[in-house]
Short mmCIF file of C-alpha atoms in Angstrom, two decimals:
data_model
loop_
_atom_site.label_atom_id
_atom_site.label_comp_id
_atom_site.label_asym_id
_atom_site.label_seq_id
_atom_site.Cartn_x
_atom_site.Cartn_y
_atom_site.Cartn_z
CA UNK A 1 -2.54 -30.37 -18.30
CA UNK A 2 -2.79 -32.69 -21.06
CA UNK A 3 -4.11 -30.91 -24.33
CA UNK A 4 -4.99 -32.49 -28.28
CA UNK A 5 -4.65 -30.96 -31.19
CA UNK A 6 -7.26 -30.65 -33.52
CA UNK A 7 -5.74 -31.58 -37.46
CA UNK A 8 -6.69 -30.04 -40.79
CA UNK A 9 -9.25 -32.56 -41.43
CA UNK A 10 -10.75 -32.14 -38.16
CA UNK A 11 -11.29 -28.69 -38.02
CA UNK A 12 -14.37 -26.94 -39.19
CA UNK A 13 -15.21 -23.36 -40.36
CA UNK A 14 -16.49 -21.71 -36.82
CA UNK A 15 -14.39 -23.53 -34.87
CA UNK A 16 -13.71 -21.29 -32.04
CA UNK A 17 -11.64 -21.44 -28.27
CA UNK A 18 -11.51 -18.88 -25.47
CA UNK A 19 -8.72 -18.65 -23.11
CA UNK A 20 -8.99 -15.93 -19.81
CA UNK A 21 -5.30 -14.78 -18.42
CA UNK A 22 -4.52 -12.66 -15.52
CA UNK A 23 -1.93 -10.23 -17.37
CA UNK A 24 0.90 -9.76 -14.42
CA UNK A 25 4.09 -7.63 -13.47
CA UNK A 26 6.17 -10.62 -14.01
CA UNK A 27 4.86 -11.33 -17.37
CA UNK A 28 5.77 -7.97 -18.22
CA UNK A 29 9.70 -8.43 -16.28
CA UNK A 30 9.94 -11.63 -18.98
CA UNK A 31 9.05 -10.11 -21.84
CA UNK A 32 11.39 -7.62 -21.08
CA UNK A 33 13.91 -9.96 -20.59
CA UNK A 34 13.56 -12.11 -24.30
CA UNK A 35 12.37 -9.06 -26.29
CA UNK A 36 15.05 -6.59 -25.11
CA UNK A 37 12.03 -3.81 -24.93
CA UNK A 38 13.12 -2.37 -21.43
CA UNK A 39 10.25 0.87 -21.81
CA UNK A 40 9.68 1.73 -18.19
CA UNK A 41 6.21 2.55 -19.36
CA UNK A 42 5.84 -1.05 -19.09
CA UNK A 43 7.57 -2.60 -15.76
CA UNK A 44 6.40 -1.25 -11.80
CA UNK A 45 7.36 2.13 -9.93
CA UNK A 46 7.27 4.39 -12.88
CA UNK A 47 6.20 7.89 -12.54
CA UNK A 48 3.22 8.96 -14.77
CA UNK A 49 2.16 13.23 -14.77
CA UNK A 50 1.13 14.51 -11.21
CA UNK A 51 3.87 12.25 -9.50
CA UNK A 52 0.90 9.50 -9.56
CA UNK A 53 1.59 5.72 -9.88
CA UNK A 54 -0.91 2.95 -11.64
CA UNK A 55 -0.49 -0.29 -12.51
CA UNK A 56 2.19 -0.54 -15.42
CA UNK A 57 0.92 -0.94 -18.97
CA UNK A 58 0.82 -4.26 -20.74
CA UNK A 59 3.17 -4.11 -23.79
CA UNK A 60 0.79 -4.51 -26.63
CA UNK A 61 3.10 -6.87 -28.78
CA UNK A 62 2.64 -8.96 -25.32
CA UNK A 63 -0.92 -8.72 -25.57
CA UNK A 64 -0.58 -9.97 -29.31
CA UNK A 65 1.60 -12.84 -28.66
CA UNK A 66 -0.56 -14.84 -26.10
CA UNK A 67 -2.70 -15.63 -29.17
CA UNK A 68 -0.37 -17.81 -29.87
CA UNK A 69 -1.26 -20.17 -26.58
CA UNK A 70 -4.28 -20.57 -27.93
CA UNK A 71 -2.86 -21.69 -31.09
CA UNK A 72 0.09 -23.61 -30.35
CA UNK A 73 -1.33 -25.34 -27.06
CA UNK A 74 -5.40 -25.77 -28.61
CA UNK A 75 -6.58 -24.55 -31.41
CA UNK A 76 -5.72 -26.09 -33.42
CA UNK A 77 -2.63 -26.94 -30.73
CA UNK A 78 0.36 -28.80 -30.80
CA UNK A 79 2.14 -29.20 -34.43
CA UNK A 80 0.55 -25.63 -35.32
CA UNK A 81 3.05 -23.20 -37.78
CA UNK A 82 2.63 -20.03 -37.76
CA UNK A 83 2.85 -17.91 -41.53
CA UNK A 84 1.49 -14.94 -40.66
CA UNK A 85 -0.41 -12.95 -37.97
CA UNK A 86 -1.79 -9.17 -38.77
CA UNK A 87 -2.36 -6.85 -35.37
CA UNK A 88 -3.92 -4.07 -34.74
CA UNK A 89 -4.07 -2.54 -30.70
CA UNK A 90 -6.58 -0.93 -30.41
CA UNK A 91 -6.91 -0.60 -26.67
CA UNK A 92 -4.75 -0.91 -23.55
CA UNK A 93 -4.53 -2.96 -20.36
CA UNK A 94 -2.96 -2.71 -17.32
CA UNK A 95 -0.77 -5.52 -14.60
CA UNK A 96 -4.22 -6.75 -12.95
CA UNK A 97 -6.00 -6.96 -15.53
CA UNK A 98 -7.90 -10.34 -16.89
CA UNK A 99 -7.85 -10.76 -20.56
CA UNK A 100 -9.86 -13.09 -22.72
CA UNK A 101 -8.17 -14.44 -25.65
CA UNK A 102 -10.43 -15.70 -28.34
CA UNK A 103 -9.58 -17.26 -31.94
CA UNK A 104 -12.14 -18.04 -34.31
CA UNK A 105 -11.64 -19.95 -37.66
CA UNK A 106 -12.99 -18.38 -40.64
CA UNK A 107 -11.10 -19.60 -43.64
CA UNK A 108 -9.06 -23.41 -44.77
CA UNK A 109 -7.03 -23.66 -47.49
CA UNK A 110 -6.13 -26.10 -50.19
CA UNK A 111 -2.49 -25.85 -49.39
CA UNK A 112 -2.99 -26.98 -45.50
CA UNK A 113 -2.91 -23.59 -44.23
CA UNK A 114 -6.29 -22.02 -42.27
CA UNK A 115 -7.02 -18.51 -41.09
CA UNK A 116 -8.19 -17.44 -37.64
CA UNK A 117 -10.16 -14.35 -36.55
CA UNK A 118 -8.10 -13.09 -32.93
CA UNK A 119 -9.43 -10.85 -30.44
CA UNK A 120 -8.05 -9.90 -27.11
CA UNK A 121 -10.61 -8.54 -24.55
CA UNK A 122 -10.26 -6.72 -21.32
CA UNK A 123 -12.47 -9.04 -19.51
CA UNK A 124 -14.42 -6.42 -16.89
CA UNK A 125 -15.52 -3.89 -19.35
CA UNK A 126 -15.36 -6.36 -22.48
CA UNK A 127 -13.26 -3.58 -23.76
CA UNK A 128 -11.31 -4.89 -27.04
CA UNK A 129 -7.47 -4.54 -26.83
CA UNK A 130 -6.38 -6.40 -29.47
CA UNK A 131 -7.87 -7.69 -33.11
CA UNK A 132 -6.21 -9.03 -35.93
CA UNK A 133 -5.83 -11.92 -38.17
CA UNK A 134 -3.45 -15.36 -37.97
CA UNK A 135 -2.70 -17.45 -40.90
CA UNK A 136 -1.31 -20.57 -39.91
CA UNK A 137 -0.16 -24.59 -41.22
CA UNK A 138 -2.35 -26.76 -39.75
CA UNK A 139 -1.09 -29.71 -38.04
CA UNK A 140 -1.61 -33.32 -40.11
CA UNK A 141 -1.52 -35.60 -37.11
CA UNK A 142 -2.65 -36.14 -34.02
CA UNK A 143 -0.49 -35.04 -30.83
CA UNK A 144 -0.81 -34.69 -27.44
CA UNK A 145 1.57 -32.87 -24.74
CA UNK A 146 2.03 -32.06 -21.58
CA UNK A 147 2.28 -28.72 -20.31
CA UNK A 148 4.11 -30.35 -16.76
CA UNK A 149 6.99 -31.27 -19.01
CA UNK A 150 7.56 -27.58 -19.10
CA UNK A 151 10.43 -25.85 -17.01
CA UNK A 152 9.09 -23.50 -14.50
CA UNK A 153 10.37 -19.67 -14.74
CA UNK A 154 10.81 -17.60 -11.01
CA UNK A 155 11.17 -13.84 -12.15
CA UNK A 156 14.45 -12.63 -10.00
CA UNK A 157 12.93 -9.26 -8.89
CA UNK A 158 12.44 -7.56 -5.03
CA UNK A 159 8.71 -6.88 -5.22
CA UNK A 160 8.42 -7.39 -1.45
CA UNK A 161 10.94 -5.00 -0.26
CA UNK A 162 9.81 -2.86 -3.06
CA UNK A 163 6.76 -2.89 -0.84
CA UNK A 164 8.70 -1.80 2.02
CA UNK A 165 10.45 1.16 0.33
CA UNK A 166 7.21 2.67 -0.31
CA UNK A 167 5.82 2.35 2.58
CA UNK A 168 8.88 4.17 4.42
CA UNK A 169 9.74 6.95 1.77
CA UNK A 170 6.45 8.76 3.23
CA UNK A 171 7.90 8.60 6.98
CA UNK A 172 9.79 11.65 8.11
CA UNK A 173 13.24 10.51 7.47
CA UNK A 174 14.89 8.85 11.00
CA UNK A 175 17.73 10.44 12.04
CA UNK A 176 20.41 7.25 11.61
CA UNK A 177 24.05 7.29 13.07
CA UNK A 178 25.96 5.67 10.87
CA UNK A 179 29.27 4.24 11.98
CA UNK A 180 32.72 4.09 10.00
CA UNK A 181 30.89 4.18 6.47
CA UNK A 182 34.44 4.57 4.88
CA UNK A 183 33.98 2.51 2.18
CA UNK A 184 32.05 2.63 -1.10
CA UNK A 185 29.34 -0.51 -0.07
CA UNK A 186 28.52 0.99 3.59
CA UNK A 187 28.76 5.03 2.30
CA UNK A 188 26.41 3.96 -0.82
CA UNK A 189 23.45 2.55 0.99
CA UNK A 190 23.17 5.39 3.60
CA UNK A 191 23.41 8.00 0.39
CA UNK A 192 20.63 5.71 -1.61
CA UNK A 193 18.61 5.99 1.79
CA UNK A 194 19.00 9.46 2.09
CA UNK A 195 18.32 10.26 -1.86
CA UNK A 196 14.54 8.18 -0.76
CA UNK A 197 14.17 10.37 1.92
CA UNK A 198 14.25 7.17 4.57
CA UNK A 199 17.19 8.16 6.65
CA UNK A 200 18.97 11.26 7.80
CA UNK A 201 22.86 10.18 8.17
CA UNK A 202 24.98 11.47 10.60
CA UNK A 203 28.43 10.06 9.42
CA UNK A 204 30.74 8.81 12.01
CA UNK A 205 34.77 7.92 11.21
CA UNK A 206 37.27 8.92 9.64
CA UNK A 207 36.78 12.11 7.52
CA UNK A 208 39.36 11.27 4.50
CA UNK A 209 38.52 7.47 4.58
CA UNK A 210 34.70 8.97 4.81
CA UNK A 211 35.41 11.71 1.56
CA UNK A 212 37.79 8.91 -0.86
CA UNK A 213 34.27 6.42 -0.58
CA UNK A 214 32.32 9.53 -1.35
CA UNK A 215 34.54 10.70 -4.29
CA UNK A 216 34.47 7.23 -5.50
CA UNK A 217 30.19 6.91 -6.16
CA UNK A 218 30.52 10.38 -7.58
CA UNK A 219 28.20 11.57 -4.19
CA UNK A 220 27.89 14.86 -2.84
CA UNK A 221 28.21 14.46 0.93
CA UNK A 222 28.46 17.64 1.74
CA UNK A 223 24.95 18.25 3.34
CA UNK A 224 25.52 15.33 5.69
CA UNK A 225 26.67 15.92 9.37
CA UNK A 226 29.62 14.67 9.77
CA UNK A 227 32.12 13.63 12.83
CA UNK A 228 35.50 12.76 12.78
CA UNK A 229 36.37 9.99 15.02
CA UNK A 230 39.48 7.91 13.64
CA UNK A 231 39.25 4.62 16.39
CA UNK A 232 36.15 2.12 15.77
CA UNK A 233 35.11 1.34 19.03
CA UNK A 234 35.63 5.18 19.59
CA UNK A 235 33.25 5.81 16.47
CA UNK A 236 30.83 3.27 17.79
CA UNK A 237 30.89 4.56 21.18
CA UNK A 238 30.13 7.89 19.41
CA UNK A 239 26.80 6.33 17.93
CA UNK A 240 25.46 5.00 20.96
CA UNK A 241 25.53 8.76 22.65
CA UNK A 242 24.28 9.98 19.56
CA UNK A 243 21.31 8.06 19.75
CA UNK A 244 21.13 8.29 23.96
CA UNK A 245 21.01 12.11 23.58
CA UNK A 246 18.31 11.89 21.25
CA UNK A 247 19.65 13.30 18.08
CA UNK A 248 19.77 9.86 16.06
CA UNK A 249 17.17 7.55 16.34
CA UNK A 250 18.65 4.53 14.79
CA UNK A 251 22.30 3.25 14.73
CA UNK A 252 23.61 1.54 11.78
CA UNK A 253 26.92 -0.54 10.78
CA UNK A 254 29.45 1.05 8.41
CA UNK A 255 32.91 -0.56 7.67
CA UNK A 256 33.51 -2.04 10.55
CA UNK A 257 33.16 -5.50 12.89
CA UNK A 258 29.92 -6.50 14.15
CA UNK A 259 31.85 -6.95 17.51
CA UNK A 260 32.83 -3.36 17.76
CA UNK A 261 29.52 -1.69 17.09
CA UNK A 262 27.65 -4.47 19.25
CA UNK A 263 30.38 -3.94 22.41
CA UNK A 264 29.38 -0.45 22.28
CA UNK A 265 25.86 -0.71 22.17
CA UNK A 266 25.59 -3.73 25.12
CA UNK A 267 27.83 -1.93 27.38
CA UNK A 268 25.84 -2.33 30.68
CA UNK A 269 26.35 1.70 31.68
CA UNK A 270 26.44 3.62 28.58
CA UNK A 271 24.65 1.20 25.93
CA UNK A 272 20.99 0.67 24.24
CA UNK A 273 19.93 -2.49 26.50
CA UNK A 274 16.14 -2.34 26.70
CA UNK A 275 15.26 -5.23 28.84
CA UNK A 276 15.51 -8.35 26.06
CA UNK A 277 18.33 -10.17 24.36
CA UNK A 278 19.77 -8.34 21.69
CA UNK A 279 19.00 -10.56 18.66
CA UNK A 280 19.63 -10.63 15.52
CA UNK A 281 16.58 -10.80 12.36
CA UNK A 282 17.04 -11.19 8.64
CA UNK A 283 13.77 -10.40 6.29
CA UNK A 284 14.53 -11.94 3.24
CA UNK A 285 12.72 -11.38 -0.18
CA UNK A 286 13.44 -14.63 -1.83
CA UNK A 287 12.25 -14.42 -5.70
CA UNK A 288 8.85 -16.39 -5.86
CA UNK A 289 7.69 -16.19 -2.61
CA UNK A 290 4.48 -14.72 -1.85
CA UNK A 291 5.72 -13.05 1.45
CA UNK A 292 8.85 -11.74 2.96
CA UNK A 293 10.88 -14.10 4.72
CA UNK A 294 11.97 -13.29 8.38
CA UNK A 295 14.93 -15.60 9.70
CA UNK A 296 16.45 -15.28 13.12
CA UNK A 297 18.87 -15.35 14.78
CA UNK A 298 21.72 -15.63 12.14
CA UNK A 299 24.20 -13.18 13.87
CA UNK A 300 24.44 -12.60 17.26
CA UNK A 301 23.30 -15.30 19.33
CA UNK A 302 25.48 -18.65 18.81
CA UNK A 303 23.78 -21.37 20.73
CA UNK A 304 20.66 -19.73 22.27
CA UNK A 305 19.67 -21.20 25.73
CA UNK A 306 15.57 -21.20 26.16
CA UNK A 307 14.87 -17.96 27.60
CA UNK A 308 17.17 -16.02 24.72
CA UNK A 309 14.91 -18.42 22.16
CA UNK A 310 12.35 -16.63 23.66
CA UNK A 311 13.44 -13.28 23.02
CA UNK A 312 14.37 -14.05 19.91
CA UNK A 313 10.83 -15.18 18.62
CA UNK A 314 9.33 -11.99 20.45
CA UNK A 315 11.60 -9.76 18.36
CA UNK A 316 10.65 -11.48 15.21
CA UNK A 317 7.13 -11.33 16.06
CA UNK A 318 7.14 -8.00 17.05
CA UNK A 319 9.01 -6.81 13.96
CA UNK A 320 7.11 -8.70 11.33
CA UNK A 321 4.06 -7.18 12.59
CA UNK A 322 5.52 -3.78 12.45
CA UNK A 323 6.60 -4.62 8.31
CA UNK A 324 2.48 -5.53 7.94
CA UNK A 325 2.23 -8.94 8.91
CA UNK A 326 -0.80 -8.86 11.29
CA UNK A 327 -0.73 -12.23 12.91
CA UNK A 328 3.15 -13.47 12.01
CA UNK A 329 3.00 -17.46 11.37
CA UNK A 330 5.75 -18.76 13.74
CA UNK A 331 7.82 -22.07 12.20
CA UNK A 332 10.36 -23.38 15.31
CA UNK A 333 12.78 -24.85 13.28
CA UNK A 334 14.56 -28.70 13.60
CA UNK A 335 15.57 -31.79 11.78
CA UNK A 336 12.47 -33.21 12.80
CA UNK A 337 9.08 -32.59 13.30
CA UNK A 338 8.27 -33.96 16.28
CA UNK A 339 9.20 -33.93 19.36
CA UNK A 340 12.64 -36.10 20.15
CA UNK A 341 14.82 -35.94 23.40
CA UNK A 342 17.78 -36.51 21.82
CA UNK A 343 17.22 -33.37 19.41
CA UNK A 344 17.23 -30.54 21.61
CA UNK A 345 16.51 -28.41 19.07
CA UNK A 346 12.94 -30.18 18.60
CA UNK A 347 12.13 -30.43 22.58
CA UNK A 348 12.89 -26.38 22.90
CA UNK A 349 10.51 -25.91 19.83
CA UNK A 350 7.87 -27.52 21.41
CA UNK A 351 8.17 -25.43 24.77
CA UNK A 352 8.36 -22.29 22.80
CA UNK A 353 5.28 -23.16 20.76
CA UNK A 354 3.58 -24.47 24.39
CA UNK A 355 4.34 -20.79 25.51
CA UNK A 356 3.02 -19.26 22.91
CA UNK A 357 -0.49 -20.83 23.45
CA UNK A 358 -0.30 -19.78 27.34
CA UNK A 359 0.33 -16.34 25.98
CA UNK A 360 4.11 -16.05 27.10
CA UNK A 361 4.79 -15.17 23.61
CA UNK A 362 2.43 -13.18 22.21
CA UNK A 363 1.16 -11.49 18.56
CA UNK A 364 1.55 -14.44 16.76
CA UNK A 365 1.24 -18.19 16.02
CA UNK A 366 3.80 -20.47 16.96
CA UNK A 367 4.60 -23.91 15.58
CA UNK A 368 7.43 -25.98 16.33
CA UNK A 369 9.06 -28.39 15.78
CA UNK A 370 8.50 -27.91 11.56
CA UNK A 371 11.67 -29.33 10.06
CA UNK A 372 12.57 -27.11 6.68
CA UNK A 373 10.45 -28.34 4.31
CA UNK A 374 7.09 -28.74 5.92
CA UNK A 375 7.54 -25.11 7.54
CA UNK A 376 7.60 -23.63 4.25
CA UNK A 377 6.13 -25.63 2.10
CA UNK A 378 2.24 -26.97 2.26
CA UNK A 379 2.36 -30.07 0.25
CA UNK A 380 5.31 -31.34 2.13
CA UNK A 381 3.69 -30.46 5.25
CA UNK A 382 0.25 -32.54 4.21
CA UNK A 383 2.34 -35.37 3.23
CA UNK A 384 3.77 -35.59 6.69
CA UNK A 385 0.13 -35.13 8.31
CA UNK A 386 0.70 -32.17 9.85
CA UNK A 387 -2.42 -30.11 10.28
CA UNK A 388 -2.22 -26.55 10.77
CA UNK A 389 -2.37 -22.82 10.80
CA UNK A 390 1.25 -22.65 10.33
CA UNK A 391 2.74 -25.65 9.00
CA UNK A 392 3.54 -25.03 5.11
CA UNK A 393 2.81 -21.40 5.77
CA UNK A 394 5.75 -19.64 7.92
CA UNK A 395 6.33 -16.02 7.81
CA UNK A 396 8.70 -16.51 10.55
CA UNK A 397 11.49 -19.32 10.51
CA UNK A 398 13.02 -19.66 14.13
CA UNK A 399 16.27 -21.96 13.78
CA UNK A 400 17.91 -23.89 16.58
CA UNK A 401 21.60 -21.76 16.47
CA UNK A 402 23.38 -18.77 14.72
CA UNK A 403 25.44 -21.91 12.51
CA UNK A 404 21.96 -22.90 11.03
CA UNK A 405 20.28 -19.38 10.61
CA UNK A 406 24.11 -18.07 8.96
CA UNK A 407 23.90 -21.47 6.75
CA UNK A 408 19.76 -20.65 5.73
CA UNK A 409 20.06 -16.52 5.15
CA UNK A 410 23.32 -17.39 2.97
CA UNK A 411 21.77 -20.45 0.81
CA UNK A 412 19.05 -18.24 0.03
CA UNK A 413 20.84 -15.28 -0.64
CA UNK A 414 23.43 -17.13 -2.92
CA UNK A 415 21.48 -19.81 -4.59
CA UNK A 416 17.91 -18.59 -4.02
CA UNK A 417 19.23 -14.66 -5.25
CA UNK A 418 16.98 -13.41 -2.24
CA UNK A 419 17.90 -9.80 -1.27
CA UNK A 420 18.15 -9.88 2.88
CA UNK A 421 17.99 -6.94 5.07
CA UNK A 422 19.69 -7.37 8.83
CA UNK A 423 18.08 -5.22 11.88
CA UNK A 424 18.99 -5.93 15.20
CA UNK A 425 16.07 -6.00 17.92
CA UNK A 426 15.88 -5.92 21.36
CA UNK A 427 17.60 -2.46 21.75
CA UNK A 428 16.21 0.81 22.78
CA UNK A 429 16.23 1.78 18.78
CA UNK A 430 16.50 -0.33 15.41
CA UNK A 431 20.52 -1.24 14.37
CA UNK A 432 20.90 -1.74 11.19
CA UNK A 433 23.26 -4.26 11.31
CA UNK A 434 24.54 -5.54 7.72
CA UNK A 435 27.65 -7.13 6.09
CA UNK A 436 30.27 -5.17 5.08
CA UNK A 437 29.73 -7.66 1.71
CA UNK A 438 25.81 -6.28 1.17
CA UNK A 439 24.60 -4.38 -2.15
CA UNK A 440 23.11 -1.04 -2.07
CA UNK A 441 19.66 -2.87 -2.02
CA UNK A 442 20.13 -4.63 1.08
CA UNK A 443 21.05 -1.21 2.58
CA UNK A 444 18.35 0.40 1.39
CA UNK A 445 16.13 -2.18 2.33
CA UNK A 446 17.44 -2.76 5.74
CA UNK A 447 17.52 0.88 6.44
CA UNK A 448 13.59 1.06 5.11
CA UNK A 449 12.64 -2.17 7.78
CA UNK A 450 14.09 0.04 10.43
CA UNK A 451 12.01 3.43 9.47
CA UNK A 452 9.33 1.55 9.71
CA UNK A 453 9.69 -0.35 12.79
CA UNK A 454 10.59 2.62 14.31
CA UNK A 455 7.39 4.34 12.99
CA UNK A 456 5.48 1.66 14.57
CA UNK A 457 6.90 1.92 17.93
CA UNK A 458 6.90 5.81 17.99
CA UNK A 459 2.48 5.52 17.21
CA UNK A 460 2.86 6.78 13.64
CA UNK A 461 -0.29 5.57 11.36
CA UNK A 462 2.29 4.52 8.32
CA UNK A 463 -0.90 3.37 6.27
CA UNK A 464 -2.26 6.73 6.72
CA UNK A 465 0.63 8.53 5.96
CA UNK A 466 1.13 6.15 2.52
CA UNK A 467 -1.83 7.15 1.16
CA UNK A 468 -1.66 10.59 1.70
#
């Protein structure tokens, strides 16, 4: 937007601007940030009397300071000094909330200075929040600026598997196996899951490895089940009876290979097969975007033939839906998008998106070939003429091998800062299957993805139980 300033000369006693903002969590997160004022009272998920939550409230010297847009950007705007600016709050408002800011001039001075009336308003109830007075140099010439010279500013938080948390702390916590934890990394996240009432560990491995991990966080394990099993595949044969015989209901990786865990749970005789490939999904919360981000298959499968493509976009589906995403929008991933015969990435994107309109796959949309950018992104995606429903919109990003979804799920984790939880689908429960490298967030979060998907497949009304 390009905006004028109005000089001394030009401005007149009366003068007057309103500007309406949507006060938001992020705002909040940045203020935070540059003021150093960390008061939970202020930023999401704090606890007010009762054990309620409600929207978090808007710091009042944040309120106060977006005056200052409409004096530094129009009124009088660019060149604008400030001298001195009197508050007093007189109301609050909440993340949610639309405010209308509103100067007023009432006084000019000989010395180039002028004095504005400023009110803040909470715009449903006209409720005042804010009044006070600004005294500020007026600029002496004319200048104009644009606000798309600015830097944009992507607030690095985890609001989506926030979301996801919540939702699963009401769920009766799942009964998880959890194999080899005997480390600090794989130890913390089960304990973290436990503390939110999400999972109930059984601990599988060594029993000093298991206790030195434990002593390390400073946790009390002591309430945990626990059963000492010093071999790996031994301790991941263990979980797969566990859950078999009914007492776990979800399997998850501690300190050990993906192979071992995996062997143990595909084993023809003994294992979890339930009829589909075993295949691998990442939901990613990548700062900025408006949705969780569901990648597959980044793990297990290495060059997927057809039919395990299949599976593998029926598992995503099917798991997205159970995290809340009604209809799941379906990108197919290439280079390209369209079809080419020398890309067979492109030609098995277009079968798969073929089958999903002749209801082979079912429960969501399917779109492929979308190359990167014009899955994800909408402008890029008008640009290259591609009308619709999924195109610039995917939930769901389907890529052609486990060297491209390792390559996406790590770029966004490590440049993007996304948090990513790992679940493994197509078994008779949930495996939570992360890397031995993963924070306690992506534990957490990974074991919340599987409480709920779980939930979902045993008939549980999760909304229900949320807002009771």
């Amino acid at each position: 937007m390009i905006t004028e300033n109005k000089t001394y000369d030009e401005l007149q006693i009366g003068d007057s601007y309103e500007l309406h903002r949507v006060c938001t969590v992020d705002d909040f997160y940045i203020f935070a940030v540059a003021s150093g004022n960390h008061n939970p009272m202020h930023l999401p998920d704090t606890d007010r009397e009762g054990g309620e939550r409600e929207e978090p409230v808007a710091p009042s010297m944040w309120c106060g300071s977006i005056v200052s847009a409409v004096l530094g950007n129009i009124l009088p705007g660019p060149g604008t000094l400030y001298c001195s600016q009197h508050f007093d709050f007189v109301g609050r408002a909440h993340a949610g909330d639309e405010l209308v800011i509103k100067v007023m001039l009432t006084a000019k001075n000989e010395d180039g200075t002028v004095v504005f009336a400023t009110h803040v308003r909470r715009a449903a109830d006209d409720v005042e929040i804010v009044r006070g007075e600004a005294v500020v140099v007026a600029p002496t010439e004319k200048i104009t600026q644009d606000d798309h010279d600015l830097p944009g500013l992507v607030v690095q938080r985890h609001r989506h598997f926030d979301a996801l948390i919540r939702m699963a702390e009401p769920l009766p916590p799942i009964p998880t196996a959890i194999v080899c934890p005997e480390e600090p990394n794989s130890l913390g996240g089960a304990i973290l899951a436990a503390k939110r009432t999400i999972i109930s560990p059984i601990l599988i491995g060594n029993r000093d490895k298991i206790s030195a991990a434990a002593s390390e966080l400073g946790a009390d394990i002591s309430g945990f089940e626990m059963i000492e099993i010093n071999s790996h595949a031994e301790a991941a044969n263990a979980g797969v009876e566990l859950v078999r015989a009914g007492r776990a209901k979800a399997l998850m990786k501690g300190h050990l290979h993906t192979d071992d865990l995996l062997r143990a749970a595909l084993n023809k005789q003994t294992g979890l097969r339930a009829g589909r490939r075993f295949t691998h999904v990442f939901v990613l919360d990548v700062p900025g975007m408006p949705h969780p981000l569901i990648v597959s298959d980044a793990a297990i499968n290495i060059a997927p033939d057809l039919p395990t493509k299949i599976d593998i976009v029926q598992n995503a589906i099917d798991l997205a839906i159970s995290i809340g995403i009604q209809v799941p929008k379906v990108g197919v991933l290439s280079a390209v998008e369209t079809v080419n015969p020398a890309i067979p990435s492109s030609v098995d994107a277009a079968l798969l998106s073929k089958m999903a309109d002749r209801g082979q796959i079912t429960g969501g949309l399917v779109e492929g070939p979308l190359a990167m950018d014009n899955a994800v992104d909408l402008a890029a995606a008008r640009t290259k003429g591609i009308k619709s429903d999924v195109a610039g919109r995917a939930e769901v990003l389907v890529v052609p091998d486990l060297d491209a979804g390792n390559m996406l799920a790590k770029q966004l984790t490590y440049i993007a800062k996304a948090e990513a939880a790992g679940l493994v689908m197509g078994a008779s429960c949930p495996i939570i299957l992360t890397s031995r490298a993963d924070d306690d967030m992506a534990r957490l979060a990974s074991c919340a993805v599987a409480a709920i998907h779980h939930a979902r497949m045993s008939g549980r009304d999760i909304e229900k139980l949320a807002a009771e």
